[in-house]
mmCIF file with all atom_site columns, C-alpha atoms and ligand atoms in Angstrom:
data_model
loop_
_atom_site.group_PDB
_atom_site.id
_atom_site.type_symbol
_atom_site.label_atom_id
_atom_site.label_alt_id
_atom_site.label_comp_id
_atom_site.label_asym_id
_atom_site.label_entity_id
_atom_site.label_seq_id
_atom_site.pdbx_PDB_ins_code
_atom_site.Cartn_x
_atom_site.Cartn_y
_atom_site.Cartn_z
_atom_site.occupancy
_atom_site.B_iso_or_equiv
_atom_site.pdbx_formal_charge
_atom_site.auth_seq_id
_atom_site.auth_comp_id
_atom_site.auth_asym_id
_atom_site.auth_atom_id
_atom_site.pdbx_PDB_model_num
ATOM   1   C CA  . MET A 1 1   ? 0.000  0.000   0.000  1.00 64.00 ? 327 MET A CA  1
ATOM   2   C CA  . ALA A 1 2   ? 1.483  3.321   -1.091 1.00 68.00 ? 328 ALA A CA  1
ATOM   3   C CA  . ASN A 1 3   ? 0.112  5.387   1.812  1.00 85.00 ? 329 ASN A CA  1
ATOM   4   C CA  . SER A 1 4   ? 0.346  2.810   4.546  1.00 94.00 ? 330 SER A CA  1
ATOM   5   C CA  . VAL A 1 5   ? 1.986  3.960   7.762  1.00 98.00 ? 331 VAL A CA  1
ATOM   6   C CA  . ILE A 1 6   ? 4.612  1.619   9.123  1.00 98.00 ? 332 ILE A CA  1
ATOM   7   C CA  . ALA A 1 7   ? 5.645  2.059   12.758 1.00 98.00 ? 333 ALA A CA  1
ATOM   8   C CA  . LEU A 1 8   ? 8.593  0.582   14.601 1.00 98.00 ? 334 LEU A CA  1
ATOM   9   C CA  . TYR A 1 9   ? 8.180  -0.338  18.245 1.00 98.00 ? 335 TYR A CA  1
ATOM   10  C CA  . PRO A 1 10  ? 11.807 -0.723  19.357 1.00 98.00 ? 336 PRO A CA  1
ATOM   11  C CA  . GLY A 1 11  ? 13.170 -2.042  22.614 1.00 97.00 ? 337 GLY A CA  1
ATOM   12  C CA  . SER A 1 12  ? 15.176 -4.705  24.393 1.00 95.00 ? 338 SER A CA  1
ATOM   13  C CA  . PHE A 1 13  ? 12.095 -6.728  25.429 1.00 97.00 ? 339 PHE A CA  1
ATOM   14  C CA  . ASP A 1 14  ? 14.184 -8.793  27.854 1.00 96.00 ? 340 ASP A CA  1
ATOM   15  C CA  . PRO A 1 15  ? 11.564 -10.108 28.382 1.00 96.00 ? 341 PRO A CA  1
ATOM   16  C CA  . LEU A 1 16  ? 8.385  -8.475  27.124 1.00 97.00 ? 342 LEU A CA  1
ATOM   17  C CA  . THR A 1 17  ? 5.897  -7.505  29.825 1.00 98.00 ? 343 THR A CA  1
ATOM   18  C CA  . ARG A 1 18  ? 2.150  -7.074  29.712 1.00 98.00 ? 344 ARG A CA  1
ATOM   19  C CA  . GLY A 1 19  ? 2.850  -3.346  29.436 1.00 97.00 ? 345 GLY A CA  1
ATOM   20  C CA  . HIS A 1 20  ? 4.800  -3.917  26.205 1.00 98.00 ? 346 HIS A CA  1
ATOM   21  C CA  . LEU A 1 21  ? 2.029  -6.137  24.859 1.00 98.00 ? 347 LEU A CA  1
ATOM   22  C CA  . ASP A 1 22  ? -0.547 -3.491  25.694 1.00 98.00 ? 348 ASP A CA  1
ATOM   23  C CA  . ILE A 1 23  ? 1.404  -0.891  23.675 1.00 98.00 ? 349 ILE A CA  1
ATOM   24  C CA  . MET A 1 24  ? 1.883  -3.336  20.769 1.00 98.00 ? 350 MET A CA  1
ATOM   25  C CA  . LYS A 1 25  ? -1.873 -3.901  20.548 1.00 98.00 ? 351 LYS A CA  1
ATOM   26  C CA  . ARG A 1 26  ? -2.697 -0.213  20.832 1.00 98.00 ? 352 ARG A CA  1
ATOM   27  C CA  . ALA A 1 27  ? -0.143 0.605   18.107 1.00 98.00 ? 353 ALA A CA  1
ATOM   28  C CA  . SER A 1 28  ? -1.505 -2.147  15.849 1.00 98.00 ? 354 SER A CA  1
ATOM   29  C CA  . ARG A 1 29  ? -4.904 -0.398  15.940 1.00 97.00 ? 355 ARG A CA  1
ATOM   30  C CA  . LEU A 1 30  ? -3.356 2.945   14.945 1.00 98.00 ? 356 LEU A CA  1
ATOM   31  C CA  . PHE A 1 31  ? -0.863 1.979   12.253 1.00 98.00 ? 357 PHE A CA  1
ATOM   32  C CA  . ASP A 1 32  ? -1.071 -0.194  9.144  1.00 98.00 ? 358 ASP A CA  1
ATOM   33  C CA  . ARG A 1 33  ? 1.931  -2.244  10.150 1.00 98.00 ? 359 ARG A CA  1
ATOM   34  C CA  . VAL A 1 34  ? 3.905  -2.432  13.382 1.00 98.00 ? 360 VAL A CA  1
ATOM   35  C CA  . ILE A 1 35  ? 7.391  -3.891  13.436 1.00 98.00 ? 361 ILE A CA  1
ATOM   36  C CA  . VAL A 1 36  ? 8.429  -4.817  16.953 1.00 98.00 ? 362 VAL A CA  1
ATOM   37  C CA  . SER A 1 37  ? 12.157 -4.140  16.682 1.00 98.00 ? 363 SER A CA  1
ATOM   38  C CA  . VAL A 1 38  ? 14.280 -6.106  19.119 1.00 97.00 ? 364 VAL A CA  1
ATOM   39  C CA  . LEU A 1 39  ? 17.647 -4.500  19.763 1.00 96.00 ? 365 LEU A CA  1
ATOM   40  C CA  . LEU A 1 40  ? 20.619 -6.849  19.461 1.00 93.00 ? 366 LEU A CA  1
ATOM   41  C CA  . ASN A 1 41  ? 22.363 -5.172  22.343 1.00 74.00 ? 367 ASN A CA  1
ATOM   42  C CA  . VAL A 1 42  ? 25.950 -6.230  22.820 1.00 67.00 ? 368 VAL A CA  1
ATOM   43  C CA  . GLU A 1 43  ? 26.559 -3.968  25.814 1.00 70.00 ? 369 GLU A CA  1
ATOM   44  C CA  . LYS A 1 44  ? 23.766 -5.148  28.089 1.00 73.00 ? 370 LYS A CA  1
ATOM   45  C CA  . ARG A 1 45  ? 23.811 -8.753  29.285 1.00 86.00 ? 371 ARG A CA  1
ATOM   46  C CA  . PRO A 1 46  ? 20.344 -9.960  28.383 1.00 92.00 ? 372 PRO A CA  1
ATOM   47  C CA  . LEU A 1 47  ? 18.667 -12.825 30.202 1.00 93.00 ? 373 LEU A CA  1
ATOM   48  C CA  . PHE A 1 48  ? 17.041 -14.081 26.995 1.00 95.00 ? 374 PHE A CA  1
ATOM   49  C CA  . THR A 1 49  ? 18.680 -14.562 23.601 1.00 94.00 ? 375 THR A CA  1
ATOM   50  C CA  . PRO A 1 50  ? 17.269 -12.513 20.713 1.00 95.00 ? 376 PRO A CA  1
ATOM   51  C CA  . GLU A 1 51  ? 15.730 -15.724 19.310 1.00 96.00 ? 377 GLU A CA  1
ATOM   52  C CA  . GLU A 1 52  ? 13.947 -16.409 22.602 1.00 96.00 ? 378 GLU A CA  1
ATOM   53  C CA  . ARG A 1 53  ? 12.679 -12.847 22.820 1.00 97.00 ? 379 ARG A CA  1
ATOM   54  C CA  . ILE A 1 54  ? 11.401 -12.958 19.222 1.00 97.00 ? 380 ILE A CA  1
ATOM   55  C CA  . GLU A 1 55  ? 9.699  -16.296 19.810 1.00 98.00 ? 381 GLU A CA  1
ATOM   56  C CA  . MET A 1 56  ? 7.905  -15.035 22.923 1.00 98.00 ? 382 MET A CA  1
ATOM   57  C CA  . ILE A 1 57  ? 6.717  -11.877 21.139 1.00 98.00 ? 383 ILE A CA  1
ATOM   58  C CA  . ASN A 1 58  ? 5.590  -13.872 18.090 1.00 98.00 ? 384 ASN A CA  1
ATOM   59  C CA  . GLU A 1 59  ? 3.597  -16.198 20.324 1.00 98.00 ? 385 GLU A CA  1
ATOM   60  C CA  . VAL A 1 60  ? 1.664  -13.414 22.031 1.00 98.00 ? 386 VAL A CA  1
ATOM   61  C CA  . THR A 1 61  ? 1.040  -11.351 18.891 1.00 98.00 ? 387 THR A CA  1
ATOM   62  C CA  . ALA A 1 62  ? 0.040  -14.291 16.659 1.00 96.00 ? 388 ALA A CA  1
ATOM   63  C CA  . SER A 1 63  ? -3.539 -13.023 16.443 1.00 95.00 ? 389 SER A CA  1
ATOM   64  C CA  . CYS A 1 64  ? -2.466 -9.529  15.298 1.00 95.00 ? 390 CYS A CA  1
ATOM   65  C CA  . GLN A 1 65  ? -2.005 -9.775  11.554 1.00 96.00 ? 391 GLN A CA  1
ATOM   66  C CA  . ASN A 1 66  ? -0.215 -6.438  11.200 1.00 98.00 ? 392 ASN A CA  1
ATOM   67  C CA  . ILE A 1 67  ? 2.464  -7.011  13.852 1.00 98.00 ? 393 ILE A CA  1
ATOM   68  C CA  . ASP A 1 68  ? 5.848  -8.408  12.803 1.00 98.00 ? 394 ASP A CA  1
ATOM   69  C CA  . VAL A 1 69  ? 8.932  -8.975  14.898 1.00 98.00 ? 395 VAL A CA  1
ATOM   70  C CA  . GLU A 1 70  ? 12.486 -8.331  13.720 1.00 98.00 ? 396 GLU A CA  1
ATOM   71  C CA  . THR A 1 71  ? 15.901 -7.697  15.230 1.00 97.00 ? 397 THR A CA  1
ATOM   72  C CA  . PHE A 1 72  ? 18.116 -4.722  14.538 1.00 97.00 ? 398 PHE A CA  1
ATOM   73  C CA  . ASP A 1 73  ? 21.447 -3.289  15.505 1.00 95.00 ? 399 ASP A CA  1
ATOM   74  C CA  . GLY A 1 74  ? 23.069 0.023   14.698 1.00 95.00 ? 400 GLY A CA  1
ATOM   75  C CA  . LEU A 1 75  ? 21.033 3.199   14.558 1.00 97.00 ? 401 LEU A CA  1
ATOM   76  C CA  . LEU A 1 76  ? 17.287 2.930   14.958 1.00 98.00 ? 402 LEU A CA  1
ATOM   77  C CA  . VAL A 1 77  ? 16.703 5.604   12.289 1.00 98.00 ? 403 VAL A CA  1
ATOM   78  C CA  . ASP A 1 78  ? 18.714 3.553   9.768  1.00 98.00 ? 404 ASP A CA  1
ATOM   79  C CA  . PHE A 1 79  ? 16.574 0.514   10.510 1.00 98.00 ? 405 PHE A CA  1
ATOM   80  C CA  . ALA A 1 80  ? 13.459 2.687   10.128 1.00 98.00 ? 406 ALA A CA  1
ATOM   81  C CA  . THR A 1 81  ? 14.652 3.881   6.710  1.00 98.00 ? 407 THR A CA  1
ATOM   82  C CA  . ALA A 1 82  ? 15.417 0.320   5.619  1.00 98.00 ? 408 ALA A CA  1
ATOM   83  C CA  . LYS A 1 83  ? 11.883 -0.695  6.612  1.00 98.00 ? 409 LYS A CA  1
ATOM   84  C CA  . SER A 1 84  ? 10.191 2.435   5.157  1.00 98.00 ? 410 SER A CA  1
ATOM   85  C CA  . ALA A 1 85  ? 8.910  3.223   8.654  1.00 98.00 ? 411 ALA A CA  1
ATOM   86  C CA  . LYS A 1 86  ? 7.982  6.833   9.364  1.00 98.00 ? 412 LYS A CA  1
ATOM   87  C CA  . VAL A 1 87  ? 7.003  6.385   13.006 1.00 98.00 ? 413 VAL A CA  1
ATOM   88  C CA  . VAL A 1 88  ? 8.784  5.187   16.123 1.00 98.00 ? 414 VAL A CA  1
ATOM   89  C CA  . VAL A 1 89  ? 6.448  4.200   18.947 1.00 98.00 ? 415 VAL A CA  1
ATOM   90  C CA  . ARG A 1 90  ? 7.640  4.407   22.540 1.00 98.00 ? 416 ARG A CA  1
ATOM   91  C CA  . GLY A 1 91  ? 5.637  3.620   25.650 1.00 96.00 ? 417 GLY A CA  1
ATOM   92  C CA  . ILE A 1 92  ? 5.752  6.234   28.399 1.00 95.00 ? 418 ILE A CA  1
ATOM   93  C CA  . ARG A 1 93  ? 4.883  5.108   31.908 1.00 90.00 ? 419 ARG A CA  1
ATOM   94  C CA  . ALA A 1 94  ? 5.550  7.929   34.334 1.00 84.00 ? 420 ALA A CA  1
ATOM   95  C CA  . VAL A 1 95  ? 7.309  11.285  34.279 1.00 85.00 ? 421 VAL A CA  1
ATOM   96  C CA  . THR A 1 96  ? 10.532 9.480   35.140 1.00 84.00 ? 422 THR A CA  1
ATOM   97  C CA  . ASP A 1 97  ? 10.563 7.974   31.627 1.00 89.00 ? 423 ASP A CA  1
ATOM   98  C CA  . TYR A 1 98  ? 10.215 11.359  30.040 1.00 92.00 ? 424 TYR A CA  1
ATOM   99  C CA  . ASP A 1 99  ? 13.803 12.695  30.252 1.00 93.00 ? 425 ASP A CA  1
ATOM   100 C CA  . TYR A 1 100 ? 15.335 9.696   28.512 1.00 95.00 ? 426 TYR A CA  1
ATOM   101 C CA  . GLU A 1 101 ? 12.562 9.420   25.950 1.00 96.00 ? 427 GLU A CA  1
ATOM   102 C CA  . PHE A 1 102 ? 12.709 13.140  25.200 1.00 96.00 ? 428 PHE A CA  1
ATOM   103 C CA  . GLN A 1 103 ? 16.470 12.910  24.592 1.00 97.00 ? 429 GLN A CA  1
ATOM   104 C CA  . MET A 1 104 ? 16.097 9.873   22.361 1.00 98.00 ? 430 MET A CA  1
ATOM   105 C CA  . ALA A 1 105 ? 13.255 11.381  20.344 1.00 98.00 ? 431 ALA A CA  1
ATOM   106 C CA  . LEU A 1 106 ? 15.203 14.576  19.702 1.00 98.00 ? 432 LEU A CA  1
ATOM   107 C CA  . MET A 1 107 ? 18.416 12.723  18.881 1.00 98.00 ? 433 MET A CA  1
ATOM   108 C CA  . ASN A 1 108 ? 16.542 10.529  16.430 1.00 98.00 ? 434 ASN A CA  1
ATOM   109 C CA  . ARG A 1 109 ? 14.955 13.631  14.894 1.00 98.00 ? 435 ARG A CA  1
ATOM   110 C CA  . ARG A 1 110 ? 18.395 15.208  14.509 1.00 98.00 ? 436 ARG A CA  1
ATOM   111 C CA  . LEU A 1 111 ? 19.608 12.052  12.774 1.00 98.00 ? 437 LEU A CA  1
ATOM   112 C CA  . ASN A 1 112 ? 16.553 11.821  10.528 1.00 98.00 ? 438 ASN A CA  1
ATOM   113 C CA  . SER A 1 113 ? 13.926 14.548  10.634 1.00 98.00 ? 439 SER A CA  1
ATOM   114 C CA  . THR A 1 114 ? 11.427 12.565  8.552  1.00 98.00 ? 440 THR A CA  1
ATOM   115 C CA  . ILE A 1 115 ? 10.827 10.042  11.334 1.00 98.00 ? 441 ILE A CA  1
ATOM   116 C CA  . GLU A 1 116 ? 8.347  10.965  14.062 1.00 98.00 ? 442 GLU A CA  1
ATOM   117 C CA  . THR A 1 117 ? 8.364  9.557   17.585 1.00 98.00 ? 443 THR A CA  1
ATOM   118 C CA  . VAL A 1 118 ? 4.901  8.825   18.965 1.00 98.00 ? 444 VAL A CA  1
ATOM   119 C CA  . PHE A 1 119 ? 4.568  8.317   22.723 1.00 97.00 ? 445 PHE A CA  1
ATOM   120 C CA  . MET A 1 120 ? 1.846  5.992   23.898 1.00 97.00 ? 446 MET A CA  1
ATOM   121 C CA  . VAL A 1 121 ? 0.571  5.366   27.417 1.00 96.00 ? 447 VAL A CA  1
ATOM   122 C CA  . PRO A 1 122 ? -0.109 1.813   28.586 1.00 95.00 ? 448 PRO A CA  1
ATOM   123 C CA  . ALA A 1 123 ? -3.133 0.761   30.627 1.00 95.00 ? 449 ALA A CA  1
ATOM   124 C CA  . LEU A 1 124 ? -2.924 2.104   34.181 1.00 94.00 ? 450 LEU A CA  1
ATOM   125 C CA  . GLU A 1 125 ? -2.425 -1.339  35.733 1.00 94.00 ? 451 GLU A CA  1
ATOM   126 C CA  . TYR A 1 126 ? 0.844  -1.747  33.771 1.00 94.00 ? 452 TYR A CA  1
ATOM   127 C CA  . SER A 1 127 ? 2.168  1.758   34.361 1.00 92.00 ? 453 SER A CA  1
ATOM   128 C CA  . TYR A 1 128 ? 4.745  0.663   36.949 1.00 93.00 ? 454 TYR A CA  1
ATOM   129 C CA  . LEU A 1 129 ? 5.994  -2.419  35.085 1.00 95.00 ? 455 LEU A CA  1
ATOM   130 C CA  . SER A 1 130 ? 9.482  -2.854  33.651 1.00 95.00 ? 456 SER A CA  1
ATOM   131 C CA  . SER A 1 131 ? 11.433 -5.855  32.388 1.00 95.00 ? 457 SER A CA  1
ATOM   132 C CA  . THR A 1 132 ? 14.159 -5.092  34.927 1.00 94.00 ? 458 THR A CA  1
ATOM   133 C CA  . LEU A 1 133 ? 11.764 -5.153  37.895 1.00 95.00 ? 459 LEU A CA  1
ATOM   134 C CA  . VAL A 1 134 ? 10.041 -8.309  36.660 1.00 96.00 ? 460 VAL A CA  1
ATOM   135 C CA  . LYS A 1 135 ? 13.406 -10.105 36.368 1.00 95.00 ? 461 LYS A CA  1
ATOM   136 C CA  . GLU A 1 136 ? 14.469 -8.949  39.817 1.00 95.00 ? 462 GLU A CA  1
ATOM   137 C CA  . VAL A 1 137 ? 11.211 -10.058 41.438 1.00 96.00 ? 463 VAL A CA  1
ATOM   138 C CA  . CYS A 1 138 ? 11.365 -13.420 39.673 1.00 94.00 ? 464 CYS A CA  1
ATOM   139 C CA  . LEU A 1 139 ? 15.036 -13.968 40.562 1.00 93.00 ? 465 LEU A CA  1
ATOM   140 C CA  . LEU A 1 140 ? 14.254 -13.273 44.217 1.00 94.00 ? 466 LEU A CA  1
ATOM   141 C CA  . GLY A 1 141 ? 11.370 -15.756 44.252 1.00 93.00 ? 467 GLY A CA  1
ATOM   142 C CA  . GLY A 1 142 ? 8.475  -13.294 43.961 1.00 95.00 ? 468 GLY A CA  1
ATOM   143 C CA  . ASP A 1 143 ? 5.289  -13.909 42.016 1.00 95.00 ? 469 ASP A CA  1
ATOM   144 C CA  . VAL A 1 144 ? 5.260  -12.407 38.511 1.00 96.00 ? 470 VAL A CA  1
ATOM   145 C CA  . ASN A 1 145 ? 1.899  -13.871 37.536 1.00 95.00 ? 471 ASN A CA  1
ATOM   146 C CA  . GLY A 1 146 ? -0.138 -11.243 35.704 1.00 96.00 ? 472 GLY A CA  1
ATOM   147 C CA  . LEU A 1 147 ? 2.873  -9.012  35.056 1.00 97.00 ? 473 LEU A CA  1
ATOM   148 C CA  . VAL A 1 148 ? 4.067  -10.895 31.972 1.00 98.00 ? 474 VAL A CA  1
ATOM   149 C CA  . PRO A 1 149 ? 2.180  -13.067 29.469 1.00 98.00 ? 475 PRO A CA  1
ATOM   150 C CA  . GLY A 1 150 ? 1.879  -16.748 30.468 1.00 97.00 ? 476 GLY A CA  1
ATOM   151 C CA  . ASN A 1 151 ? 4.478  -17.962 27.966 1.00 97.00 ? 477 ASN A CA  1
ATOM   152 C CA  . VAL A 1 152 ? 6.983  -15.444 29.320 1.00 97.00 ? 478 VAL A CA  1
ATOM   153 C CA  . GLU A 1 153 ? 6.300  -16.470 32.922 1.00 97.00 ? 479 GLU A CA  1
ATOM   154 C CA  . THR A 1 154 ? 6.930  -20.125 32.028 1.00 96.00 ? 480 THR A CA  1
ATOM   155 C CA  . ARG A 1 155 ? 10.219 -19.291 30.339 1.00 97.00 ? 481 ARG A CA  1
ATOM   156 C CA  . LEU A 1 156 ? 11.302 -16.936 33.109 1.00 96.00 ? 482 LEU A CA  1
ATOM   157 C CA  . LEU A 1 157 ? 10.758 -19.593 35.748 1.00 95.00 ? 483 LEU A CA  1
ATOM   158 C CA  . ALA A 1 158 ? 12.485 -22.254 33.641 1.00 94.00 ? 484 ALA A CA  1
ATOM   159 C CA  . LYS A 1 159 ? 15.455 -20.000 32.918 1.00 91.00 ? 485 LYS A CA  1
ATOM   160 C CA  . ILE A 1 160 ? 15.882 -18.966 36.517 1.00 86.00 ? 486 ILE A CA  1
ATOM   161 C CA  . ARG A 1 161 ? 15.477 -22.443 37.964 1.00 71.00 ? 487 ARG A CA  1
ATOM   162 C CA  . ASN A 1 162 ? 17.374 -24.280 35.196 1.00 67.00 ? 488 ASN A CA  1
ATOM   163 C CA  . PRO A 1 163 ? 19.539 -21.598 33.613 1.00 62.00 ? 489 PRO A CA  1
ATOM   164 C CA  . ASN A 1 164 ? 21.146 -23.982 31.119 1.00 61.00 ? 490 ASN A CA  1
ATOM   165 C CA  . GLN A 1 165 ? 18.004 -25.743 30.006 1.00 55.00 ? 491 GLN A CA  1
ATOM   166 C CA  . ASP A 1 166 ? 15.873 -24.850 26.991 1.00 53.00 ? 492 ASP A CA  1
ATOM   167 C CA  . VAL A 1 167 ? 12.124 -24.659 27.656 1.00 49.00 ? 493 VAL A CA  1
ATOM   168 C CA  . ASN A 1 168 ? 11.130 -26.167 24.305 1.00 49.00 ? 494 ASN A CA  1
HETATM 169 O O1  . LIG B 2 .   ? 13.934 -1.188  25.825 1.00 65.03 ? 743 LIG B O1  1
HETATM 170 P P1  . LIG B 2 .   ? 14.897 -0.041  25.801 1.00 65.03 ? 743 LIG B P1  1
HETATM 171 O O2  . LIG B 2 .   ? 16.246 -0.483  26.303 1.00 65.03 ? 743 LIG B O2  1
HETATM 172 O O3  . LIG B 2 .   ? 14.378 1.152   26.512 1.00 65.03 ? 743 LIG B O3  1
HETATM 173 O O4  . LIG B 2 .   ? 15.068 0.394   24.244 1.00 65.03 ? 743 LIG B O4  1
HETATM 174 C C1  . LIG B 2 .   ? 16.010 1.366   23.881 1.00 65.03 ? 743 LIG B C1  1
HETATM 175 C C2  . LIG B 2 .   ? 16.154 1.456   22.345 1.00 65.03 ? 743 LIG B C2  1
HETATM 176 C C3  . LIG B 2 .   ? 16.365 0.101   21.722 1.00 65.03 ? 743 LIG B C3  1
HETATM 177 C C4  . LIG B 2 .   ? 14.918 2.086   21.763 1.00 65.03 ? 743 LIG B C4  1
HETATM 178 C C5  . LIG B 2 .   ? 17.374 2.387   22.068 1.00 65.03 ? 743 LIG B C5  1
HETATM 179 O O5  . LIG B 2 .   ? 18.456 1.967   22.833 1.00 65.03 ? 743 LIG B O5  1
HETATM 180 C C6  . LIG B 2 .   ? 17.788 2.437   20.607 1.00 65.03 ? 743 LIG B C6  1
HETATM 181 O O6  . LIG B 2 .   ? 17.056 2.908   19.772 1.00 65.03 ? 743 LIG B O6  1
HETATM 182 N N1  . LIG B 2 .   ? 18.996 1.903   20.307 1.00 65.03 ? 743 LIG B N1  1
HETATM 183 C C7  . LIG B 2 .   ? 19.518 1.862   18.973 1.00 65.03 ? 743 LIG B C7  1
HETATM 184 C C8  . LIG B 2 .   ? 20.759 2.741   18.828 1.00 65.03 ? 743 LIG B C8  1
HETATM 185 C C9  . LIG B 2 .   ? 20.379 4.157   18.438 1.00 65.03 ? 743 LIG B C9  1
HETATM 186 O O7  . LIG B 2 .   ? 19.739 4.405   17.445 1.00 65.03 ? 743 LIG B O7  1
HETATM 187 N N2  . LIG B 2 .   ? 20.842 5.126   19.275 1.00 65.03 ? 743 LIG B N2  1
HETATM 188 C C10 . LIG B 2 .   ? 20.617 6.533   19.044 1.00 65.03 ? 743 LIG B C10 1
HETATM 189 C C11 . LIG B 2 .   ? 19.199 6.958   19.359 1.00 65.03 ? 743 LIG B C11 1
HETATM 190 S S1  . LIG B 2 .   ? 19.111 7.881   20.797 1.00 65.03 ? 743 LIG B S1  1
#
């Protein structure tokens, strides 16, 4: 489609939370196509491999025809250009997110002024969620039920209890 609007929803998604899923679904209702863009981050030490993260996202978005999942490295704006995406979606939870998101949005605009950042707000019940907190709670034996999709909870528990074992 010539006028279709493609949006990237970038992040580490290590792992995806219900907050991320909420934003993915909201974005899929706004844009013609949403590409969940998983950063291949060499600096951070992720708990899940990119393949695991992609698989988990694919599983929970299977019913959304216009959501795809891909990995990227390098500059986000270069990936957006390669995918003909004009929009970058970022979820904003509280004011504390704003500084970082504001910096990123303006840096991305400086790098490529044709790409717009759109901030979206998740459902209130997910507004305090982060992948980092979920991992910490799970590692310390807390209950993460309801904070992440069921498939993610299963994999989190398996990874933390049997770090060297594959869940499949
Ligand atoms: O889930 P995160 O860690 O908040 O996602 C951050 C992400 C992936 C959006 C950001 O780190 C990113 O876009 N990285 C790609 C490198 C880049 O383009 N940097 C310059 C933009 S500020």
